Tab-separated table of C-alpha atoms in Angstrom:
chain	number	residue	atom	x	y	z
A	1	UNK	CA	-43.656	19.848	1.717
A	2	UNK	CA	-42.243	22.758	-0.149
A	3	UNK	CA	-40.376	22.823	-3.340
A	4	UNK	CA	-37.022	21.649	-2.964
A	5	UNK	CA	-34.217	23.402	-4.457
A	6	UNK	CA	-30.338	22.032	-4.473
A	7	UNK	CA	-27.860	24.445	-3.870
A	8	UNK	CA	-29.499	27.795	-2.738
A	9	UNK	CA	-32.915	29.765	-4.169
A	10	UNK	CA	-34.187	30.094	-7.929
A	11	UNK	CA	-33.308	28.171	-10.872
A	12	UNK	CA	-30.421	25.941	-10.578
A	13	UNK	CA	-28.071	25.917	-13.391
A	14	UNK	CA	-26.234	22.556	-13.116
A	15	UNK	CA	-28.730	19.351	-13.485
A	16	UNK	CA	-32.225	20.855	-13.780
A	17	UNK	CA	-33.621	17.226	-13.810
A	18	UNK	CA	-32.585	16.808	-10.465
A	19	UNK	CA	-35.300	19.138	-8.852
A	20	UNK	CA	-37.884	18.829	-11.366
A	21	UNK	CA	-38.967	14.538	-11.074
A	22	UNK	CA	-38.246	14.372	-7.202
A	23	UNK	CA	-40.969	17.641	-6.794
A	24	UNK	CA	-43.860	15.334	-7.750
A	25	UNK	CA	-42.715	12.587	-5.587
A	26	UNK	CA	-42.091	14.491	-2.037
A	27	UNK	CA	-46.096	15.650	-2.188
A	28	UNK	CA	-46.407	12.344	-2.016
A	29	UNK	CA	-47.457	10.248	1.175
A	30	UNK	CA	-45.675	7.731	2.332
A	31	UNK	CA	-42.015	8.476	1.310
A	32	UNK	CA	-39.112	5.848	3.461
A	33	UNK	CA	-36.280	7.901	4.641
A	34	UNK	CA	-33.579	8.422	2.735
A	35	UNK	CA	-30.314	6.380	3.541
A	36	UNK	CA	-26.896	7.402	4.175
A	37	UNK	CA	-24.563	4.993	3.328
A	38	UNK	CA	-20.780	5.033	3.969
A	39	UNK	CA	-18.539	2.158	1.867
A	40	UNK	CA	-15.552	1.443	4.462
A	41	UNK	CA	-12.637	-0.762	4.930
A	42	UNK	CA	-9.411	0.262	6.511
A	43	UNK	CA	-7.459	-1.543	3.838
A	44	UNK	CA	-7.100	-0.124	0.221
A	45	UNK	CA	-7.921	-1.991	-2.686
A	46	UNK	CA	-10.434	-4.316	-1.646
A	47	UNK	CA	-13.087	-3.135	-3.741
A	48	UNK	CA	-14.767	-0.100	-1.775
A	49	UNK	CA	-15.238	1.995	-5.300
A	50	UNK	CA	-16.249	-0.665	-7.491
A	51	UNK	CA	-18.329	-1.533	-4.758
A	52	UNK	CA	-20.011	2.160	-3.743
A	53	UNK	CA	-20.379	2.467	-7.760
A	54	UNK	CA	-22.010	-0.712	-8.252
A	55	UNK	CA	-24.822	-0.250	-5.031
A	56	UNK	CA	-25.442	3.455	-6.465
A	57	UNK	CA	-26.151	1.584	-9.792
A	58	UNK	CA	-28.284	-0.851	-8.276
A	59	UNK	CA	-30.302	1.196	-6.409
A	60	UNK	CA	-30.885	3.935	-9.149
A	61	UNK	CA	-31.863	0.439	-11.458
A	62	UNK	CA	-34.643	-0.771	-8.432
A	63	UNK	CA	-36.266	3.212	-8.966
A	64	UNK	CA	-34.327	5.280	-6.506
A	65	UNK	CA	-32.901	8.453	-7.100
A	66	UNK	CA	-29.420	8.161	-5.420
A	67	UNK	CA	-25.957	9.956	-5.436
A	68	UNK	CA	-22.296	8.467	-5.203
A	69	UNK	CA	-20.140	10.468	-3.309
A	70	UNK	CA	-16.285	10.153	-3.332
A	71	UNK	CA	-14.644	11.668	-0.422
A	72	UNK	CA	-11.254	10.246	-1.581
A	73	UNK	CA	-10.286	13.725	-1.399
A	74	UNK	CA	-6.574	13.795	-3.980
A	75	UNK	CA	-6.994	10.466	-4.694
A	76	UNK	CA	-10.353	10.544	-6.899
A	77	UNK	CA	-10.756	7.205	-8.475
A	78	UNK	CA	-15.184	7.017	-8.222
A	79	UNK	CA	-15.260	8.902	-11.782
A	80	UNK	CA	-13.294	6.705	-13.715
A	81	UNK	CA	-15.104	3.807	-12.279
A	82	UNK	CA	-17.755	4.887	-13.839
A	83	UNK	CA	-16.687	6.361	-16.565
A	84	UNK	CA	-17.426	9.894	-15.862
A	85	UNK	CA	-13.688	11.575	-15.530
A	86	UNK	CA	-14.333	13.992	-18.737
A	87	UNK	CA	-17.773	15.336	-17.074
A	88	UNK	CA	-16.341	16.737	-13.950
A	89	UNK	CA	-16.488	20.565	-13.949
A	90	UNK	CA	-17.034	21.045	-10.030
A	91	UNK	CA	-16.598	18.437	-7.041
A	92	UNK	CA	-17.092	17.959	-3.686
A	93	UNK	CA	-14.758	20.845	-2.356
A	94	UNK	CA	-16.126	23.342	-4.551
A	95	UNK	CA	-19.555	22.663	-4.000
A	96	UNK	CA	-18.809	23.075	0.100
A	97	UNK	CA	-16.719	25.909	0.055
A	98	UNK	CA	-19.515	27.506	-2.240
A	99	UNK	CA	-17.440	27.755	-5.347
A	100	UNK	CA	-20.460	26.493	-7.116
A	101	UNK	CA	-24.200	25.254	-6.437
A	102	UNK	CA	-24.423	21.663	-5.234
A	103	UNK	CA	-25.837	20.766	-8.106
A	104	UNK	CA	-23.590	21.504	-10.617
A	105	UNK	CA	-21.107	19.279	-8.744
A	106	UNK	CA	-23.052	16.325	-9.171
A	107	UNK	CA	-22.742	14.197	-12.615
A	108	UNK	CA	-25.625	12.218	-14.058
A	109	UNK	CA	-24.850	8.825	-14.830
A	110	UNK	CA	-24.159	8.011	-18.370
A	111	UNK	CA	-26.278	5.017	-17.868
A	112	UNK	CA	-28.860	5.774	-15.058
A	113	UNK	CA	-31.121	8.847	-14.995
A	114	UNK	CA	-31.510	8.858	-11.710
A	115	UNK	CA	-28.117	8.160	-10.525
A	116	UNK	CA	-25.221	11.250	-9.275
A	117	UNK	CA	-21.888	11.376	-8.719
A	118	UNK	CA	-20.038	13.520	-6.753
A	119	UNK	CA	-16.528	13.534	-7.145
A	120	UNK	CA	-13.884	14.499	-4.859
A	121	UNK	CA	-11.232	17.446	-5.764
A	122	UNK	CA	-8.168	15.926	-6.852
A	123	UNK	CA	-5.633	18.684	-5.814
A	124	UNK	CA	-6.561	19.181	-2.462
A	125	UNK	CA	-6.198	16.532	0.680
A	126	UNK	CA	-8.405	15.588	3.163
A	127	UNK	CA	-7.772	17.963	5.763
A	128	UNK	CA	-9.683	20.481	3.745
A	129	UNK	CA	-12.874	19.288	4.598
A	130	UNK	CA	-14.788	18.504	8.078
A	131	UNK	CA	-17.227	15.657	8.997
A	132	UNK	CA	-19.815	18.405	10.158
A	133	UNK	CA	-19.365	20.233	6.556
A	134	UNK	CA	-20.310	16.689	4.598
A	135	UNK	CA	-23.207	15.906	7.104
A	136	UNK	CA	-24.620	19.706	6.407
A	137	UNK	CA	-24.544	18.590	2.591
A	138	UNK	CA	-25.457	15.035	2.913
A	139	UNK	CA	-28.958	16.685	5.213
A	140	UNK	CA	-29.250	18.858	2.106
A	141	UNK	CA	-29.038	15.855	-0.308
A	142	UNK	CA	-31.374	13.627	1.261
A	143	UNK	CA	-34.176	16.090	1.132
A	144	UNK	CA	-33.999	15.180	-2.782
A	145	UNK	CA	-32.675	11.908	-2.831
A	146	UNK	CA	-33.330	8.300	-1.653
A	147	UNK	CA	-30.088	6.867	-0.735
A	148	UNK	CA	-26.173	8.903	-0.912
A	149	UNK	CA	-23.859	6.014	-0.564
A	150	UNK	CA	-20.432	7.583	-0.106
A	151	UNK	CA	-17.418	5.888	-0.533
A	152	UNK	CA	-14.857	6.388	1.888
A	153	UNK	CA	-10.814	6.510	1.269
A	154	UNK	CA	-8.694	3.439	2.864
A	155	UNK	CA	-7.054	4.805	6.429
A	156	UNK	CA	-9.074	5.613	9.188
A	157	UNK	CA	-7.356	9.254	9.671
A	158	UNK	CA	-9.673	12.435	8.507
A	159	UNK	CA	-10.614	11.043	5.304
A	160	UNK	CA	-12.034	8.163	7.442
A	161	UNK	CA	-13.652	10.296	9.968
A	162	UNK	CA	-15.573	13.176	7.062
A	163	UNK	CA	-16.717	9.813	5.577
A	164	UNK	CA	-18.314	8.443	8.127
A	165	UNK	CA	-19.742	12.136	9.756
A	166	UNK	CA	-22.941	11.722	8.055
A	167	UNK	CA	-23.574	7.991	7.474
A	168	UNK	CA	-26.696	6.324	9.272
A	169	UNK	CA	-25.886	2.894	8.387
A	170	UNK	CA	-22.079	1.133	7.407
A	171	UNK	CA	-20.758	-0.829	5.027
A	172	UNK	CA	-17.559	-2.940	5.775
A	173	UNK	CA	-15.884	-4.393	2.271
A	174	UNK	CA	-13.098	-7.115	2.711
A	175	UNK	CA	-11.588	-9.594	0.995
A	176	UNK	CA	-10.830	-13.363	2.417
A	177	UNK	CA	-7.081	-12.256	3.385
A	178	UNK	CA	-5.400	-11.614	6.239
A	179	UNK	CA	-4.451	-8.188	6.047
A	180	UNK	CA	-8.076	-7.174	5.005
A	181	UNK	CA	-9.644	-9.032	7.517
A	182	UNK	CA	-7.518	-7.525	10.643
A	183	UNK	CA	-7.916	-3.625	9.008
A	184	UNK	CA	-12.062	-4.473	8.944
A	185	UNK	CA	-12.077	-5.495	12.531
A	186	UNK	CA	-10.466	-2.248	13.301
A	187	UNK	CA	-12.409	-0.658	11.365
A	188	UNK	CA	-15.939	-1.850	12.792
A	189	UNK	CA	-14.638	-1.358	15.768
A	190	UNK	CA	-14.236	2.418	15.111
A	191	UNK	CA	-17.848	2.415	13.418
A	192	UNK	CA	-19.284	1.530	16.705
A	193	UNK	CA	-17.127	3.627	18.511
A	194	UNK	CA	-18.788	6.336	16.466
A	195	UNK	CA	-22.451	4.892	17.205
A	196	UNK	CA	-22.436	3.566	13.704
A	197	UNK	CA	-23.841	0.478	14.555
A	198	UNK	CA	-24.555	-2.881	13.289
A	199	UNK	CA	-22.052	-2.123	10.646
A	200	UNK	CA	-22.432	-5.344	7.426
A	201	UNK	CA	-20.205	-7.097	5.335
A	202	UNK	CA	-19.373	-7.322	2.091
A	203	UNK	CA	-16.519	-10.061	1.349
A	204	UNK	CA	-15.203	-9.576	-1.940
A	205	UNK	CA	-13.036	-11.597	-4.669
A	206	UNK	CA	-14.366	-14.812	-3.358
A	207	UNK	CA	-12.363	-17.454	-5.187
A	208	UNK	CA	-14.708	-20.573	-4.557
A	209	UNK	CA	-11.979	-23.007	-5.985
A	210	UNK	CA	-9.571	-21.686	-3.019
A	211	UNK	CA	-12.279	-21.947	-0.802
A	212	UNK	CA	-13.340	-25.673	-1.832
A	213	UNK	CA	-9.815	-26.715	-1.301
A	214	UNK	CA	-9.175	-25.362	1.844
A	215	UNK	CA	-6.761	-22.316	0.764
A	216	UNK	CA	-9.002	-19.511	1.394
A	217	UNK	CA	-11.122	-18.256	4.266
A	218	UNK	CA	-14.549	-18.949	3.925
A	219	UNK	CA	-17.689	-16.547	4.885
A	220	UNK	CA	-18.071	-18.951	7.552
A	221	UNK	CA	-14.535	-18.039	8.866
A	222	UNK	CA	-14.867	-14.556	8.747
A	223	UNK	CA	-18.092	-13.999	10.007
A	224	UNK	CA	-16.786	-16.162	13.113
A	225	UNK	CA	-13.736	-13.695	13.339
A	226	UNK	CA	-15.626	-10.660	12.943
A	227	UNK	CA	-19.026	-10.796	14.033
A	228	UNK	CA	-20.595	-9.665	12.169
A	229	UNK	CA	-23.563	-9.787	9.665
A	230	UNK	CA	-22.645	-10.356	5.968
A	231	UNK	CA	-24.375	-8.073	3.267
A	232	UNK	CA	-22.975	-10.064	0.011
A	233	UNK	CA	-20.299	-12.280	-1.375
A	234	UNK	CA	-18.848	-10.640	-4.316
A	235	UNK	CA	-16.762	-13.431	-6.188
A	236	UNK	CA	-13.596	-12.838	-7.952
A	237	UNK	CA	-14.608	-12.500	-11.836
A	238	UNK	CA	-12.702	-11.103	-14.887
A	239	UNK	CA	-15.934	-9.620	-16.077
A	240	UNK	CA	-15.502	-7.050	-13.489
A	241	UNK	CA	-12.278	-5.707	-14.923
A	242	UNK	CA	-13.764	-5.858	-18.076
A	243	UNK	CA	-16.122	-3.704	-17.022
A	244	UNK	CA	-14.340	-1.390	-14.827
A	245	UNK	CA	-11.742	-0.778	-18.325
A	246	UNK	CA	-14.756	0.754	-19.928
A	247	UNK	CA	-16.129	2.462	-17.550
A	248	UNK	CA	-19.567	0.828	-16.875
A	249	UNK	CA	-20.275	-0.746	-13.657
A	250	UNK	CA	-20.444	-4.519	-13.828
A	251	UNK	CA	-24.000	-4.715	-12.256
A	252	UNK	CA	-24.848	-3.706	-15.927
A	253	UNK	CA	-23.273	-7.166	-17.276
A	254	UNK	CA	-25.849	-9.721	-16.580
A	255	UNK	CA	-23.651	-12.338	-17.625
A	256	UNK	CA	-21.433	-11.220	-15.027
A	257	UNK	CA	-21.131	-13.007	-11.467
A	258	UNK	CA	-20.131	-10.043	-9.559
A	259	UNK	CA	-22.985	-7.676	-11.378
A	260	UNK	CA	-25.670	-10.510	-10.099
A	261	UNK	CA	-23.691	-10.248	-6.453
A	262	UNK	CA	-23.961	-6.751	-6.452
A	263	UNK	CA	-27.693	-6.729	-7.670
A	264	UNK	CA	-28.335	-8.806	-5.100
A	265	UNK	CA	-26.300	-6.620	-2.085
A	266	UNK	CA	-28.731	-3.509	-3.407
A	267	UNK	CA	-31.593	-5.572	-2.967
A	268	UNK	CA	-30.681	-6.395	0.381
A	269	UNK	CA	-29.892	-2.550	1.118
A	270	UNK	CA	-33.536	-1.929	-0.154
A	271	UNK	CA	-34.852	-4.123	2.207
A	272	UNK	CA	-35.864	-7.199	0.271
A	273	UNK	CA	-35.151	-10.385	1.855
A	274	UNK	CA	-32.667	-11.817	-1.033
A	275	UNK	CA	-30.662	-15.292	-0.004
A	276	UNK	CA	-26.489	-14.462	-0.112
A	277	UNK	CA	-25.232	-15.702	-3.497
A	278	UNK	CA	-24.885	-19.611	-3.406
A	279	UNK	CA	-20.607	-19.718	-4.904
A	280	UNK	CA	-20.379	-23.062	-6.083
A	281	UNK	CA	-17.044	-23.838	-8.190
A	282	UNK	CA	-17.655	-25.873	-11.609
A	283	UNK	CA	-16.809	-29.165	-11.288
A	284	UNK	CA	-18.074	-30.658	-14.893
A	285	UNK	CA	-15.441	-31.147	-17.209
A	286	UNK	CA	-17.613	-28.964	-20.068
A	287	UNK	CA	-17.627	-26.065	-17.575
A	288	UNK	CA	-13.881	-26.390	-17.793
A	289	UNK	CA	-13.583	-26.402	-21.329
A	290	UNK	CA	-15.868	-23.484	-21.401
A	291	UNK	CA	-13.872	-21.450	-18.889
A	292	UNK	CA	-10.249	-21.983	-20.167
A	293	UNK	CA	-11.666	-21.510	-23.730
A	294	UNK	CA	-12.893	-18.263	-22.263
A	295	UNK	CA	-16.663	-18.328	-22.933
A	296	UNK	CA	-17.109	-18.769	-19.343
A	297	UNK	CA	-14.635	-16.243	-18.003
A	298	UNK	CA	-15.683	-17.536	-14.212
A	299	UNK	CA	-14.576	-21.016	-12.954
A	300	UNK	CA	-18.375	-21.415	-10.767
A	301	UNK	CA	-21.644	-21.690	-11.075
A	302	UNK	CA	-23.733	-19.226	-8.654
A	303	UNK	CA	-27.470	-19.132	-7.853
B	1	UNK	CA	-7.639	-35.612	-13.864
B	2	UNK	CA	-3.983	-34.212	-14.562
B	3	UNK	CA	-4.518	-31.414	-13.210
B	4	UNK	CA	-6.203	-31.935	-10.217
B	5	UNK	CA	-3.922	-34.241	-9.067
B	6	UNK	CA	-1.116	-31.185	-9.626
B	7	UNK	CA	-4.014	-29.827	-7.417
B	8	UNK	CA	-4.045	-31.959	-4.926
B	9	UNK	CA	-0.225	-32.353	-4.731
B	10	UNK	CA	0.738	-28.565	-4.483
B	11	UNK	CA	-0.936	-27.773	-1.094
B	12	UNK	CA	0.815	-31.189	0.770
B	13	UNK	CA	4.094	-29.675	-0.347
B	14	UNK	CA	3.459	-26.468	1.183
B	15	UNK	CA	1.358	-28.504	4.305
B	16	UNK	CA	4.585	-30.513	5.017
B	17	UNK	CA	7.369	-27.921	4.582
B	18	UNK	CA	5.378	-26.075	7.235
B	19	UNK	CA	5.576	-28.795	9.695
B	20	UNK	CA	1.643	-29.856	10.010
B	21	UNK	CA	-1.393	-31.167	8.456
B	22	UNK	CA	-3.583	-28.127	8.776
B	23	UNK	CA	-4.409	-26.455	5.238
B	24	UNK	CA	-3.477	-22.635	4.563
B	25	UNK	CA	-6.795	-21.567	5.256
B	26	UNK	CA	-7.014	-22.894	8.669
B	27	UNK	CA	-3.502	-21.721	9.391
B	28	UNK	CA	-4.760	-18.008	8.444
B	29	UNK	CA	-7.717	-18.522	10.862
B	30	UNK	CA	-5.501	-19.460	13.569
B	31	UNK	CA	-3.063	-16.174	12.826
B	32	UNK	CA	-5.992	-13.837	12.494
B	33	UNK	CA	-7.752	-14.837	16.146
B	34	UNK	CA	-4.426	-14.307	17.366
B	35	UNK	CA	-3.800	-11.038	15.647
B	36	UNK	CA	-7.015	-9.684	16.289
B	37	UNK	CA	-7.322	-10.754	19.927
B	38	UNK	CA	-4.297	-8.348	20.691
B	39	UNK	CA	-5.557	-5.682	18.506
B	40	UNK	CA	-8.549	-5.726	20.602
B	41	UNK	CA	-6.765	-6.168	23.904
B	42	UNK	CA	-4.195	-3.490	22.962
B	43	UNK	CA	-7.505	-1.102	22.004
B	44	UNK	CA	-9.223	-1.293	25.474
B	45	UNK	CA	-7.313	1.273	26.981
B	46	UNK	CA	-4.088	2.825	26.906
B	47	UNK	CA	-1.649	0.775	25.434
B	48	UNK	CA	0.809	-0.548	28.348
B	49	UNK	CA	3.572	-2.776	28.066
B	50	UNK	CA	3.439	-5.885	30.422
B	51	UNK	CA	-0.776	-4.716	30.352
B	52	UNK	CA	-1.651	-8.642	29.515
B	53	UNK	CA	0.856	-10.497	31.703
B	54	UNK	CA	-0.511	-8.467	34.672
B	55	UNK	CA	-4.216	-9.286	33.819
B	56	UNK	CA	-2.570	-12.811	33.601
B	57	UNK	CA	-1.096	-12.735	36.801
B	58	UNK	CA	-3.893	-11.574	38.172
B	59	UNK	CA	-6.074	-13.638	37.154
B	60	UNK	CA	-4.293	-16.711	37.873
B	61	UNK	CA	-3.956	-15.666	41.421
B	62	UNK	CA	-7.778	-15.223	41.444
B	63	UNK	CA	-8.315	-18.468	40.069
B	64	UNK	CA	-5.616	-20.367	41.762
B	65	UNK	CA	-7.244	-19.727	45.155
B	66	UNK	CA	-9.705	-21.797	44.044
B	67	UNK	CA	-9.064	-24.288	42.098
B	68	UNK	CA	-5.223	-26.158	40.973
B	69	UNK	CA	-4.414	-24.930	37.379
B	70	UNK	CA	-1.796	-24.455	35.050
B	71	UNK	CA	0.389	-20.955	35.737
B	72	UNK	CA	-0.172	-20.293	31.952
B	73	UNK	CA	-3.006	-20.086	30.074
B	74	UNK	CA	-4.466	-21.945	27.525
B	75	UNK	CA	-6.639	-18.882	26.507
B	76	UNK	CA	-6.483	-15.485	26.646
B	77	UNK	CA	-8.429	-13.524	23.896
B	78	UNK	CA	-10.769	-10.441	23.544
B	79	UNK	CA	-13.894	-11.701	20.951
B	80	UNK	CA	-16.469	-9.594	19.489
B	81	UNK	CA	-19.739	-10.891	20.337
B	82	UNK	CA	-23.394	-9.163	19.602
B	83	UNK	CA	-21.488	-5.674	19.136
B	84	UNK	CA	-19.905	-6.407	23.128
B	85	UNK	CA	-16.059	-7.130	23.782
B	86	UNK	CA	-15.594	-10.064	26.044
B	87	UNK	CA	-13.110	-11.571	27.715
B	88	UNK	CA	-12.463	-15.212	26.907
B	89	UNK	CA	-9.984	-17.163	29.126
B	90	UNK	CA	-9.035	-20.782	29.418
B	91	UNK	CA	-6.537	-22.192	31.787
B	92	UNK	CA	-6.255	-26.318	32.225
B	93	UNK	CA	-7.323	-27.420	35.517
B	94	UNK	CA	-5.209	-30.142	36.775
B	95	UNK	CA	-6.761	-30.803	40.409
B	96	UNK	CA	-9.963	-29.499	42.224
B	97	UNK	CA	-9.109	-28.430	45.634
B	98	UNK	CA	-11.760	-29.318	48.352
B	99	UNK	CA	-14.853	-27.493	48.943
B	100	UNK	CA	-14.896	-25.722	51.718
B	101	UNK	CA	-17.670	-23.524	52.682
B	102	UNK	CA	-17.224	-19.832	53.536
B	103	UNK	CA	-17.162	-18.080	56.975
């Protein structure tokens, strides 16, 4: 295979590292495919950013070279997760109405050599993009990279429809109420409308407590509802916000329940046959203690 | 101990002001096979008022030819199965008529 070269001919001005490592590895033989990933859910504010930024930084962390896009076009919210708001020079519009190189529109990861963002242009709306314009970039990207997870905004109007353009495989996020629930089911119903099949689940802000005491929808009940195949259980955990305050995505808090959910989700994407994360509430009286004295800032124990 | 008998005690409050013994996450089950059933139903096609008591009708008059059952149904829900919409319907049977055979 030829050189590869983001963003047109010559010397790339943007991220030079992103050519330079990946040129030794296509020569290689036995490369997998890369992945296309879209981050869905009909509802807003179930977790689809912290969830596309925590994948992205658990895929980069297992050795791939992967970009986050947001296609939240005007409603950017991707950079902030992870901390990268003051980096962003160019973003996703420029870069496909050729205002700049693709490369120059994607952000290395403060944390993660081999992770990109993309963000989307804040002052512009979703109309000003196509699905067929992202799938020409996302063929482009894949050349160079092993997964592009792209996180797509709540609605299933245009926004919906560029996100989901180039994706080869689906991700549905929810959380264990109502309203989330119904939107998903709509949702992966339009995802195999659009021959994105086999879309999987991630439930989100599991509250095992709620759960034990029969005040929250289990997996068990959702899966039954929506039929379909679970990816992880995120549960709900203050280390998150923590995390998301400064910036850093939790999967880089090992102490943190929801990082070890999400490590576990990327190892699932990667293929490795990982077990779904065993929620278990505390039920010693010293885990109690612990918790409300806020050294454990979870109220479970998890596998 | 304290507070998990203020645990245990909240929920019955809220379980007996709504009139039953089933537990909020049981009654959200129940709401969301409901809601979702008709989101599916209304999605099959164009959306037509009177579309489900038709299919009712109809398939009570189908049914009723055969066999004694209740004019309403106990069941009448799209489900997702395997990627593949089905239609799942219950009606009570209350008397078999006799077999006859055809022709």
């Amino acid at each position: 295979m030829s050189e590869i070269r983001l963003g047109g001919k010559g010397k790339t001005t943007g991220n030079p590292s992103v050519c330079s490592e990946r040129d030794s590895r296509i020569t290689t033989a036995a490369i997998p495919p890369s992945k296309t990933i879209v981050v869905t859910s009909g509802k807003g504010g179930v977790g689809k950013t912290t969830t596309t930024a925590n994948i992205g930084a658990g895929l980069a962390l297992r050795g791939h070279r992967v970009v986050v896009m947001d296609t939240d076009i005007g409603l950017r919210n991707l950079d902030v997760v992870m901390g990268l708001e003051n980096r962003i020079v160019y973003d996703l519009v420029d870069a496909i109405e050729g205002r700049c190189k693709l490369n120059q529109a994607m952000i290395r990861d403060r944390h993660q050599q081999e992770l990109y963002l993309i963000p989307a242009a804040q002052t512009r709306d979703k109309n000003c993009i196509n699905p067929e314009q992202l799938t020409d970039l996302c063929r482009r990207l894949e050349e160079d990279f092993d997964y592009i997870i792209i996180d797509c905004p709540a609605g299933i109007e245009q926004g919906f429809r560029n996100a989901i353009g180039p994706a080869q495989e689906a991700i549905v996020v929810t959380t264990p109420e109502v309203s989330a629930i119904r939107d998903a089911d709509r949702v992966i119903g339009l995802l195999e409308a659009a021959e994105l099949q086999h879309p999987r689940l991630i439930i989100n802000r599991i509250r095992p407590g709620m759960v034990k005491r029969g005040d929250m929808l289990d997996k068990d009940d959702i899966v039954e509802l929506l039929a379909v195949d679970v990816l992880g259980l995120v549960p709900a955990d203050d280390r998150l916000i923590t995390a998301t305050n400064q910036g850093v995505p939790v999967i880089h808090d090992r102490k943190a329940p929801s990082g070890q959910a999400f490590a576990r989700i990327a190892a699932r994407i990667d293929g490795d046959d990982v077990p779904l994360m065993d929620l278990e509430p505390k039920s010693n009286l010293m885990n109690r203690v612990r918790y409300l004295m806020g050294i454990n800032r979870s109220e479970y124990t998890h596998a | 101990m304290l507070s998990k008998l203020l645990r245990a005690k909240t929920p019955n409050v809220i379980r007996s002001a709504r009139g039953g013994p089933d537990n909020t996450r049981s009654i959200a089950k129940n709401r969301l096979n409901a809601a979702l059933s008709r989101d599916r139903y209304d999605l099959l096609g164009p959306v037509r008022s009177g579309r489900r008591d038709s299919l009712e009708r109809d398939l009570y008059a189908a049914i009723s030819s055969h066999l004694e059952v209740d004019s309403e149904f106990h069941e009448l829900e799209i489900r997702r199965l395997n990627d593949s919409f089905y239609l799942v319907a219950s009606v009570r049977i209350q008397a078999m008529l006799p077999w006859a055979p055809a022709g």
